[in-house]
Coordinates of N, CA, C and O in Angstrom, one line a residue:
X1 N -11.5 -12.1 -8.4 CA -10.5 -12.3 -7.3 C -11.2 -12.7 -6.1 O -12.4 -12.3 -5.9
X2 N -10.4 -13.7 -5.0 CA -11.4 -14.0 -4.0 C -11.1 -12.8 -2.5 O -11.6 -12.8 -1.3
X3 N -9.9 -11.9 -3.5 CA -9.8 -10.8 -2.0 C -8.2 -10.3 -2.6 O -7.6 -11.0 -3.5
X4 N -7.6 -9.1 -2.0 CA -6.4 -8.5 -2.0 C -6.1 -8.8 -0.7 O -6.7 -8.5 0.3
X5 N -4.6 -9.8 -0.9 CA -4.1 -10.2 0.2 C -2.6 -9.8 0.0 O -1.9 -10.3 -0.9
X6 N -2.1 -8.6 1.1 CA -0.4 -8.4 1.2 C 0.1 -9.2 2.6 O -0.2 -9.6 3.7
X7 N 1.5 -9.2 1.4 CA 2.2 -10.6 2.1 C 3.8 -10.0 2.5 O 4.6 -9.5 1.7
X8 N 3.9 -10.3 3.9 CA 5.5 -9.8 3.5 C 6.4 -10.7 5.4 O 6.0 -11.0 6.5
X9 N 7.6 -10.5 4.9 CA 8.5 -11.1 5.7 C 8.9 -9.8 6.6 O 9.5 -8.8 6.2
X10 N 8.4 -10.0 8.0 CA 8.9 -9.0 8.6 C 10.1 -8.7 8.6 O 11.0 -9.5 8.4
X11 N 10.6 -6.8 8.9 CA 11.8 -6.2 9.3 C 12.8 -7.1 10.3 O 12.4 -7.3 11.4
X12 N 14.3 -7.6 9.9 CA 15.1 -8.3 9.9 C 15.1 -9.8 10.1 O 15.5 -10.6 10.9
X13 N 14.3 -9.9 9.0 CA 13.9 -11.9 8.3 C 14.4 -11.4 7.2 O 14.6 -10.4 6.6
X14 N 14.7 -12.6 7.1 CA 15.2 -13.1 5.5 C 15.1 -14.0 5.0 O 15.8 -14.2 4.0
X15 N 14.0 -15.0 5.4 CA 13.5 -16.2 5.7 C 12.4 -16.2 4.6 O 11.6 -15.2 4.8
X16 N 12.0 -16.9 3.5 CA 11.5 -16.2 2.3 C 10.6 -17.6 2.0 O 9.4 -17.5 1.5
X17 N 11.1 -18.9 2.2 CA 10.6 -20.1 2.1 C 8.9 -20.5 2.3 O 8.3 -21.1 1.4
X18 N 8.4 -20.3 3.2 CA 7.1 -20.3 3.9 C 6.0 -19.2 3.2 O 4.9 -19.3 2.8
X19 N 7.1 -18.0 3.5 CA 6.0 -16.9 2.7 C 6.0 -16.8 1.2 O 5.4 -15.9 0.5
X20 N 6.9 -17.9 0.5 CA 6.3 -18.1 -1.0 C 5.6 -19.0 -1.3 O 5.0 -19.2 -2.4
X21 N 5.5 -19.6 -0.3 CA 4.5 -21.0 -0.7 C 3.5 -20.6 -0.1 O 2.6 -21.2 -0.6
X22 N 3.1 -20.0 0.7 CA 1.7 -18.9 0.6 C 1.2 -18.1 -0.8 O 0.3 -18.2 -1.5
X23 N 2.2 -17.3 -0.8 CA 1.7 -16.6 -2.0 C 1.3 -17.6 -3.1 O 0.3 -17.4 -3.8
X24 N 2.1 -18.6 -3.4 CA 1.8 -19.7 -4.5 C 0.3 -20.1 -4.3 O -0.7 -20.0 -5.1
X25 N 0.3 -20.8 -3.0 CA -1.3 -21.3 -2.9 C -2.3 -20.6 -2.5 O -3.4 -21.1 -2.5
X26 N -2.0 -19.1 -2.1 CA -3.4 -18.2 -2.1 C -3.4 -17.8 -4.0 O -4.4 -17.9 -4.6
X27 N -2.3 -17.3 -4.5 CA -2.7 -16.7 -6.2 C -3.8 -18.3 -6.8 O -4.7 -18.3 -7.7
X28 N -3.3 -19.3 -6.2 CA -3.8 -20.8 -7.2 C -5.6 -21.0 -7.1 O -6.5 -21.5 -7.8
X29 N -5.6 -19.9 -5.2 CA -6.9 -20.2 -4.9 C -7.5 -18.4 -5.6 O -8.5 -17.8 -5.1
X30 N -7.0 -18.1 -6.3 CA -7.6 -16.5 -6.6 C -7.5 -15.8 -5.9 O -8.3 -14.9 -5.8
X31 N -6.5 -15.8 -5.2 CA -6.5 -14.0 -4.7 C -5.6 -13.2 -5.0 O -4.5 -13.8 -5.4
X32 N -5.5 -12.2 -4.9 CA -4.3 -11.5 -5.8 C -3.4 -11.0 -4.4 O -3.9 -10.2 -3.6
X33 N -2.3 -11.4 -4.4 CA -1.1 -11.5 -3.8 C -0.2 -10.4 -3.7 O 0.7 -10.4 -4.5
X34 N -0.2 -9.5 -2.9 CA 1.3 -8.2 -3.3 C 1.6 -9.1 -2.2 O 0.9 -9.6 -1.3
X35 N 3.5 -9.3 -3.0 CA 4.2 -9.9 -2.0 C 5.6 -8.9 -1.6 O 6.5 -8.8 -2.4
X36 N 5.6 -8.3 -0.8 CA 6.7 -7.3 -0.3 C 7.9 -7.9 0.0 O 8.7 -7.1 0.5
X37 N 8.3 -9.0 -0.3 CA 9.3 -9.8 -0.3 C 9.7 -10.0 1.4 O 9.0 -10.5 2.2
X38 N 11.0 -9.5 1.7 CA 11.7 -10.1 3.1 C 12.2 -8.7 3.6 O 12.1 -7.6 2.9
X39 N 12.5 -8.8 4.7 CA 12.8 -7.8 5.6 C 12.5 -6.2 5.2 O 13.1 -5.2 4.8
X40 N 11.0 -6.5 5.7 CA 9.8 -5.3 5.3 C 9.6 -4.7 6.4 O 9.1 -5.4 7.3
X41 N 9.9 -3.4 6.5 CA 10.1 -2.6 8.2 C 8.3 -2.1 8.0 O 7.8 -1.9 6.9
X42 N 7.5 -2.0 9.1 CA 6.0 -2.3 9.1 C 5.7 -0.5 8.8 O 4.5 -0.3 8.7
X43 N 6.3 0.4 8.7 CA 5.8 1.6 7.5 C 5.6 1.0 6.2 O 4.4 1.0 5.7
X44 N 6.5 0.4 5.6 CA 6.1 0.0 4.4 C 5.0 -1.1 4.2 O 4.6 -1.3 3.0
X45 N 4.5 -1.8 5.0 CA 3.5 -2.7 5.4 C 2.3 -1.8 5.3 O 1.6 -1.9 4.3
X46 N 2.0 -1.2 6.0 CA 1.2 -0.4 6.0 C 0.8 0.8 5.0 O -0.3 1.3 4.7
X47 N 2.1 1.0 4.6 CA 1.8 2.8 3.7 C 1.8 1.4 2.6 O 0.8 2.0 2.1
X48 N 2.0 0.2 1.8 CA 1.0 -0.5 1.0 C 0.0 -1.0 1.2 O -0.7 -1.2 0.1
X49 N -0.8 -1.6 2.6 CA -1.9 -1.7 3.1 C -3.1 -0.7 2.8 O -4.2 -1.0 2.5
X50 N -2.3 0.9 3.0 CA -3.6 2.0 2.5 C -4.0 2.0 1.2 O -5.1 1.8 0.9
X51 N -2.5 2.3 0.1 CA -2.5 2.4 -1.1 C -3.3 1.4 -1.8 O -4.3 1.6 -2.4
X52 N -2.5 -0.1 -1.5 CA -3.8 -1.1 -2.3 C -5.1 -1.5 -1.9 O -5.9 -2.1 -2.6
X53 N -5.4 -0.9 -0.3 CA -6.6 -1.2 -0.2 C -6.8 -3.1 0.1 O -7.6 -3.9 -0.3
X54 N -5.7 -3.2 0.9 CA -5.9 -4.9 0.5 C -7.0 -4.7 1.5 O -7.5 -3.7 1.9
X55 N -7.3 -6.5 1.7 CA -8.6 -7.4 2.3 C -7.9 -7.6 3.6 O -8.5 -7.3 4.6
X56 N -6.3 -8.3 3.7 CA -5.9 -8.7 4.8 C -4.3 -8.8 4.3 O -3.8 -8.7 3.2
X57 N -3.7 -8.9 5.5 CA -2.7 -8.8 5.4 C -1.7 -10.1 6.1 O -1.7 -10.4 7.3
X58 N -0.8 -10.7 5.3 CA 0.0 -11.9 6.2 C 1.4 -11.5 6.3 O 2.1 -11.0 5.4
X59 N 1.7 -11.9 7.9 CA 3.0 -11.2 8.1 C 3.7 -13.2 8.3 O 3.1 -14.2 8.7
X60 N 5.2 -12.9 7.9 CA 5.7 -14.3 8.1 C 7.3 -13.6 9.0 O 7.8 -12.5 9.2
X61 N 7.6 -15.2 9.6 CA 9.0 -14.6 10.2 C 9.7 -15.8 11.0 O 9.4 -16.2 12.2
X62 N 10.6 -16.1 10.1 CA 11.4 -17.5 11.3 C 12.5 -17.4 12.7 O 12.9 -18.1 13.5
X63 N 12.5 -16.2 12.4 CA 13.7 -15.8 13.7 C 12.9 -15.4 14.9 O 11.9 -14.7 14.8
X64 N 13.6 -15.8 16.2 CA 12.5 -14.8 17.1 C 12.5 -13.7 16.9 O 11.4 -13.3 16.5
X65 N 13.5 -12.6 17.1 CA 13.2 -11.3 16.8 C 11.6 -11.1 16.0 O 10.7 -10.3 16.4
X66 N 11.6 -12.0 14.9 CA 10.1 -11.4 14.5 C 8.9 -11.0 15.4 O 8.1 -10.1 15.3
X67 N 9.1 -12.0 16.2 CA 7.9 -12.1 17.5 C 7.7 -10.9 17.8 O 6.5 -10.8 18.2
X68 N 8.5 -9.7 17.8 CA 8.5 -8.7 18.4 C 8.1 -8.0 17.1 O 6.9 -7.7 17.0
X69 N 8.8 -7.8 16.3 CA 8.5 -7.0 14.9 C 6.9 -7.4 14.6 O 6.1 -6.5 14.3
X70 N 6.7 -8.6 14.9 CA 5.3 -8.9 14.6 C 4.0 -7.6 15.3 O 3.1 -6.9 14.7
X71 N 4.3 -7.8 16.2 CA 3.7 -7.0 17.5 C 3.9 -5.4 16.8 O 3.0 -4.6 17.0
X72 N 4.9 -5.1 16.0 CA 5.4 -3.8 16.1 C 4.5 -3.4 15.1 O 3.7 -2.5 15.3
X73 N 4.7 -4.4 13.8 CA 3.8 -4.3 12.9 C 2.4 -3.7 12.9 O 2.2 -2.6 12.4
X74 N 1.0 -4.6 13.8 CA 0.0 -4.4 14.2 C -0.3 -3.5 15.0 O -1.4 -3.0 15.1
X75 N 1.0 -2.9 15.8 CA 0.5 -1.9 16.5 C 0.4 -0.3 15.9 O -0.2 0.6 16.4
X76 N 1.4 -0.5 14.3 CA 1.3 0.2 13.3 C -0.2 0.0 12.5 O -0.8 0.7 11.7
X77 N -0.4 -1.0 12.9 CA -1.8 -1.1 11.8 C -2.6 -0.2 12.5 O -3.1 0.8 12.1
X78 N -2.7 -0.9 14.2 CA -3.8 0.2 14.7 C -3.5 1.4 15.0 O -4.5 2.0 15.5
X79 N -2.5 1.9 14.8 CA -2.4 3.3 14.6 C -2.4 4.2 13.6 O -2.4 5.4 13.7
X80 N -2.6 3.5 12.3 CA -2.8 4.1 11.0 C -4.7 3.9 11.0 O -5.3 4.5 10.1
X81 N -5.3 3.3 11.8 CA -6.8 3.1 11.8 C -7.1 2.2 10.3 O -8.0 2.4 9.6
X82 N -6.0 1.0 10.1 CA -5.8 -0.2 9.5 C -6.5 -1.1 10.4 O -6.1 -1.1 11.6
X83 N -7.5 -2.0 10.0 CA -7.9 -3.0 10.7 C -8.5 -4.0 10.0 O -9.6 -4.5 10.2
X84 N -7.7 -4.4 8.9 CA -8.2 -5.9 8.4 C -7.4 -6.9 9.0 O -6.5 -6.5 9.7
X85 N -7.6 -8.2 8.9 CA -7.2 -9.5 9.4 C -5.8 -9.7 9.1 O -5.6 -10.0 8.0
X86 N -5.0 -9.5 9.9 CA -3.5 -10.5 10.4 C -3.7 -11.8 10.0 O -4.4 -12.6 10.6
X87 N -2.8 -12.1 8.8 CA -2.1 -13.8 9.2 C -1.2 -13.8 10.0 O -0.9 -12.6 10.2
X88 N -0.6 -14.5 10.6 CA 0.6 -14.9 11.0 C 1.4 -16.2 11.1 O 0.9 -17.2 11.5
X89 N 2.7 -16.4 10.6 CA 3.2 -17.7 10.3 C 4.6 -18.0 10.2 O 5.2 -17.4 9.4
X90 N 5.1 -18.8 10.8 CA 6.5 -18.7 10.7 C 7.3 -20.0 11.9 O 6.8 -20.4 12.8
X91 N 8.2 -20.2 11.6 CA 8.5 -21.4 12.7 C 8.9 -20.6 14.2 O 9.4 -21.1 15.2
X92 N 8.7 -19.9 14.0 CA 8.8 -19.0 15.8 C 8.0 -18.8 16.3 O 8.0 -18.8 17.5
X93 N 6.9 -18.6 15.5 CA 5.2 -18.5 16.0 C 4.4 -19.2 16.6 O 4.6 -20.5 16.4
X94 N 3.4 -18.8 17.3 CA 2.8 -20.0 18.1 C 1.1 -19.1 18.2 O 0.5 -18.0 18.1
X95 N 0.9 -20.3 18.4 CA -1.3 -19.7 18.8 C -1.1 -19.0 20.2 O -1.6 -17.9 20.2
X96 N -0.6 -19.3 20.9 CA -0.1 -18.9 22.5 C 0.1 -17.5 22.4 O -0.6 -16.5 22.8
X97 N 1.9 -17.4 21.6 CA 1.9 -16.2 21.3 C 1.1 -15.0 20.8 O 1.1 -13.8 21.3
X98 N 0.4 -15.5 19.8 CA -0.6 -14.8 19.0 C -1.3 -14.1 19.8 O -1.6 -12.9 19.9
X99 N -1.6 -15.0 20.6 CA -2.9 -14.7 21.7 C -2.5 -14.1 22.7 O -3.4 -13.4 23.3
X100 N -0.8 -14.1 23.3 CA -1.0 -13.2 24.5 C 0.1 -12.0 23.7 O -0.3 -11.1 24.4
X101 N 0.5 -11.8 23.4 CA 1.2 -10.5 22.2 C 1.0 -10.0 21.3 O 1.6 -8.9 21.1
X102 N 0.0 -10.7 20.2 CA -0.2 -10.0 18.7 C -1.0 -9.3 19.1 O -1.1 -8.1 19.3
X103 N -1.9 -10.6 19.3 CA -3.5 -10.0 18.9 C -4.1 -8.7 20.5 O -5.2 -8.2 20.4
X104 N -3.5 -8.6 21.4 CA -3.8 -7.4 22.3 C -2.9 -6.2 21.6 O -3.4 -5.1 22.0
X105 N -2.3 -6.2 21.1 CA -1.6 -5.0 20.3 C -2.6 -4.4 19.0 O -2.4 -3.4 18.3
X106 N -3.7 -5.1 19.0 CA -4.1 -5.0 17.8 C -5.5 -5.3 18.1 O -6.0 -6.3 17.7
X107 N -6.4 -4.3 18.9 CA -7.4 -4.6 19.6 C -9.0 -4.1 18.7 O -10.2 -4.2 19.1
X108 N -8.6 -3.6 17.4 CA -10.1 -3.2 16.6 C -9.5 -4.1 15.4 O -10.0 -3.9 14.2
X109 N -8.5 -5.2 15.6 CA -8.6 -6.2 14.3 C -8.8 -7.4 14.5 O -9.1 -7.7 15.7
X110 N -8.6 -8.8 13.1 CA -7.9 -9.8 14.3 C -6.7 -10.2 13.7 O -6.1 -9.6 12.8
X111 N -6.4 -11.5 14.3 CA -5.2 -11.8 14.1 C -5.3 -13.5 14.3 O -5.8 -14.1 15.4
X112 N -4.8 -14.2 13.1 CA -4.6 -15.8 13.0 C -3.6 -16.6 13.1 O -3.1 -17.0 12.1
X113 N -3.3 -16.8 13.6 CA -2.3 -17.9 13.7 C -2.5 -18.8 13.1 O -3.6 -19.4 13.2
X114 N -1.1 -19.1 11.8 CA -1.7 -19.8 10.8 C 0.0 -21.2 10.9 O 1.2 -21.0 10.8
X115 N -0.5 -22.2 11.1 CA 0.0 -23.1 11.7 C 1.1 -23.8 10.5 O 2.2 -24.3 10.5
X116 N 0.0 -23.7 9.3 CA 1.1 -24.1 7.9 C 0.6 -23.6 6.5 O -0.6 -23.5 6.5
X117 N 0.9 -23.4 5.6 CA 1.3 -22.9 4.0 C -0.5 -23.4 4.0 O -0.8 -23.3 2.8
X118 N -1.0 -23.6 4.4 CA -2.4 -24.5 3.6 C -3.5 -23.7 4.3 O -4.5 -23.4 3.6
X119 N -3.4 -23.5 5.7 CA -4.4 -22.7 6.7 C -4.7 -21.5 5.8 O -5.8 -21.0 5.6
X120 N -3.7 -21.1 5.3 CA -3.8 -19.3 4.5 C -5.4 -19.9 3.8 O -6.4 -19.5 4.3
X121 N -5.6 -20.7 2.4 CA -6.1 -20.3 1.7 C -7.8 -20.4 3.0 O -8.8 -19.7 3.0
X122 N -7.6 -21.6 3.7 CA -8.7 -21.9 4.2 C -9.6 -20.3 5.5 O -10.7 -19.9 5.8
X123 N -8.4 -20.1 5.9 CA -9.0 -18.9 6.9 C -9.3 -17.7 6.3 O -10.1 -16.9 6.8
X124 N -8.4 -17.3 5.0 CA -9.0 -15.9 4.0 C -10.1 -16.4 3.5 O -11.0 -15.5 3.6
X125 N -10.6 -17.2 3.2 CA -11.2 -17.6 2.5 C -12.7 -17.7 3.9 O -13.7 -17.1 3.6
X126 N -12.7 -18.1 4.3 CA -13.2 -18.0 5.6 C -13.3 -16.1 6.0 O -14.5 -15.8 6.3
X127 N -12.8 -15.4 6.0 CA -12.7 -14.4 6.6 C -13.4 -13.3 5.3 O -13.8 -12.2 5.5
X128 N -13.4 -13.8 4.0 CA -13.6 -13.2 2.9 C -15.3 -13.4 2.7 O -16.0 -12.5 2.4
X129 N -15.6 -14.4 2.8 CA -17.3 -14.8 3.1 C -17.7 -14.4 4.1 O -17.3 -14.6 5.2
X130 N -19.1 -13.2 3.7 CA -19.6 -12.5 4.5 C -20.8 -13.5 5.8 O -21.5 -13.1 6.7
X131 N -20.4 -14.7 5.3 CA -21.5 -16.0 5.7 C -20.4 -16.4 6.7 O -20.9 -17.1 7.6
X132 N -19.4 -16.3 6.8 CA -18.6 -17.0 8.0 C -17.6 -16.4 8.7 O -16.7 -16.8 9.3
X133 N -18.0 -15.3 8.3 CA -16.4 -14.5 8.5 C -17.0 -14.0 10.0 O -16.2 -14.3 10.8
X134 N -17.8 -13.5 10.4 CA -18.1 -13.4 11.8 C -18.1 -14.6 13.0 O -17.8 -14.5 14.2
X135 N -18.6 -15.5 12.3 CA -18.3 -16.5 13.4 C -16.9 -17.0 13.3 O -16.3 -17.1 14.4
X136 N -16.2 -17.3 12.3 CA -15.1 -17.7 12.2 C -13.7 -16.4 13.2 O -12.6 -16.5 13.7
X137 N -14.6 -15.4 13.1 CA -13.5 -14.0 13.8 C -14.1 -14.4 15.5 O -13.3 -14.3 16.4
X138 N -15.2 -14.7 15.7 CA -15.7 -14.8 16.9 C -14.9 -16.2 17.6 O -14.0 -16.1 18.5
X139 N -15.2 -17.2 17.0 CA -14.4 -18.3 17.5 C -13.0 -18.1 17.8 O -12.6 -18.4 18.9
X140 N -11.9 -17.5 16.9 CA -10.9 -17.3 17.4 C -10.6 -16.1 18.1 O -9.4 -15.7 17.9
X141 N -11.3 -15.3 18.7 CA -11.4 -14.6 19.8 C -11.5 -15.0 20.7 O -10.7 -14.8 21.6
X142 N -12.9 -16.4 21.0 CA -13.0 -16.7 22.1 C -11.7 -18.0 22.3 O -11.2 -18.1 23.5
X143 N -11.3 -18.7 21.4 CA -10.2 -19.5 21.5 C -8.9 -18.9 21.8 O -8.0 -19.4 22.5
X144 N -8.8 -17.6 21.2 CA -7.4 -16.6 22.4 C -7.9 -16.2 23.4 O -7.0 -16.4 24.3
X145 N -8.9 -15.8 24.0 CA -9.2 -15.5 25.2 C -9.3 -16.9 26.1 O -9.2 -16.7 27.3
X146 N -9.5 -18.0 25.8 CA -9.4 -18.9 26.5 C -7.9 -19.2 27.1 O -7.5 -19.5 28.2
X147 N -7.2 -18.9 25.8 CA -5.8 -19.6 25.9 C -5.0 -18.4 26.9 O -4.1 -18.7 27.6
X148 N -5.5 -17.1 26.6 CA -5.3 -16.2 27.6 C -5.4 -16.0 29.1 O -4.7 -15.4 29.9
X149 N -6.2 -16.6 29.3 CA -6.8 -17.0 30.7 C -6.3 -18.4 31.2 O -6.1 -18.6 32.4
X150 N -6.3 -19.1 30.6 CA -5.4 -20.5 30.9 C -3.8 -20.5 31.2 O -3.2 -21.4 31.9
X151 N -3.3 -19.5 30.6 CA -1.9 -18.9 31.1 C -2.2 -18.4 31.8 O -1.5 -18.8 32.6
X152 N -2.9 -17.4 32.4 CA -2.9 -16.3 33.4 C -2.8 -17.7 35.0 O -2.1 -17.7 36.0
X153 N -3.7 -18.6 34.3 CA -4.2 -19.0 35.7 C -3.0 -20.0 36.1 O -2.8 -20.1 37.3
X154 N -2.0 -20.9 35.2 CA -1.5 -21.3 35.2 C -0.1 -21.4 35.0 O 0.7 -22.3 34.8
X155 N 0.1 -20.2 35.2 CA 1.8 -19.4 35.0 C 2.4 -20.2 36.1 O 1.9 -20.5 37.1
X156 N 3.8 -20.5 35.5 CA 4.3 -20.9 36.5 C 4.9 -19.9 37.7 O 5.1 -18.7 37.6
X157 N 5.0 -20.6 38.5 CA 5.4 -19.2 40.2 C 6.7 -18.9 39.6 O 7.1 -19.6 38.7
X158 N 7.3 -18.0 40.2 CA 8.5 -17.0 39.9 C 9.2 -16.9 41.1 O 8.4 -16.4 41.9
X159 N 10.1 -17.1 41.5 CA 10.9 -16.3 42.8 C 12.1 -15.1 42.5 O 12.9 -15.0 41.5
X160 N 12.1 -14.5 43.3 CA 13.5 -13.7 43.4 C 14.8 -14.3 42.7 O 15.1 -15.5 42.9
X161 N 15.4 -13.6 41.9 CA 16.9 -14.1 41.5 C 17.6 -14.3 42.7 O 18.4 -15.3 42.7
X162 N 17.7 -13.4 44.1 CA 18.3 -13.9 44.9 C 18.2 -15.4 45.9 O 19.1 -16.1 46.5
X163 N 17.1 -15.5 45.8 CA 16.7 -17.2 45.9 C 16.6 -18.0 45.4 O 16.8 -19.0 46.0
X164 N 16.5 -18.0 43.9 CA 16.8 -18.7 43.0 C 18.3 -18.7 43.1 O 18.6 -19.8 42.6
X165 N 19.8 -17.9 43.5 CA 20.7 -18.3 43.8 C 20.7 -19.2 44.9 O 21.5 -20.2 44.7
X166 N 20.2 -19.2 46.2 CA 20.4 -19.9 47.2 C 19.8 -21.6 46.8 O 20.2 -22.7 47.3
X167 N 19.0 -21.4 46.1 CA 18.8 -22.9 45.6 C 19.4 -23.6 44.7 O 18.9 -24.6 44.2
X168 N 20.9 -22.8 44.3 CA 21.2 -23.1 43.6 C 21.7 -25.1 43.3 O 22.0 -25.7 44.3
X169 N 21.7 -25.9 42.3 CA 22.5 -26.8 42.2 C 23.4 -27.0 42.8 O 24.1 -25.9 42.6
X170 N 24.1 -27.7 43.5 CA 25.7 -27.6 44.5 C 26.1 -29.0 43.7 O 25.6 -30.0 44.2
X171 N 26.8 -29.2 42.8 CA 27.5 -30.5 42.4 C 28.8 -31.1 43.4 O 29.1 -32.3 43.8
X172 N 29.5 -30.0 43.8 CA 30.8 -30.3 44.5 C 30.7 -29.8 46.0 O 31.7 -30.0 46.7

């Protein structure tokens, strides 16, 4: 086996498409796959994370709500003193995200943002080799922390809702 990797569709998804075509092409590349199917509330994420002892764990999720469930997930991981590697993947998801909400919820693991069905086998596999798996966890640390700080610095300005009414559009 090239690693135990659990796979599951976060608590209220139902969105099943993306996270089977993972499981397809990580089992193809040898790794053995628990797939928890769709709308997996992150106790059970976890209380199978202890029991099997996986390598890493991928969370998937097309709806935004996940975005949040995502976060809820990891912060269950680090409170169970769970800290293997986060996938993450889903059409709601973003590197941005990852970087300013996953991955600070989840501050003794990491967390990947995995952009499509193909990244999986390349970054476990990456994360699974004791020859790359530190630089490859280093680089995308320093590549969230960049992207962290490039939002900070570049947020757009905010005003008051009450000014923001006085500017409002006047059509008529």
């Amino acid at each position: 086996s090239s690693g135990k990797f659990l796979i599951a569709t976060v608590k209220g998804d139902v969105h099943d498409i993306g996270k089977n075509i993972v499981s397809v092409v990580l089992a193809c590349n040898n790794f053995e796959v628990i797939d928890l199917g769709v709308m997996v509330p992150a106790e059970k994420i976890v209380e199978t994370a202890k029991k099997e002892h996986v390598d890493m764990i991928g969370l998937s999720g097309l709806i935004t709500p996940s975005l949040e469930e995502m976060i809820h997930v990891v912060d269950k991981l680090e409170e169970a003193d769970i800290h293997v590697p986060v996938l993450i993947g889903g059409a709601t998801t973003s590197k941005l995200h990852t970087a300013l909400k996953i991955m600070p919820a989840y501050p003794h693991g990491i967390v990947v943002y995995q952009r499509d069905a193909a990244q999986n086998v390349i970054s476990a596999t990456k994360l699974m080799n004791p020859q790359t798996r530190d630089s490859f966890v280093s680089d995308i640390q320093s590549e969230y922390a960049d992207l962290r700080k490039h939002y900070v610095e570049n947020k757009p300005a905010t005003v008051p809702l009450e000014e923001a009414r006085k500017n409002k559009l006047k059509l008529f």
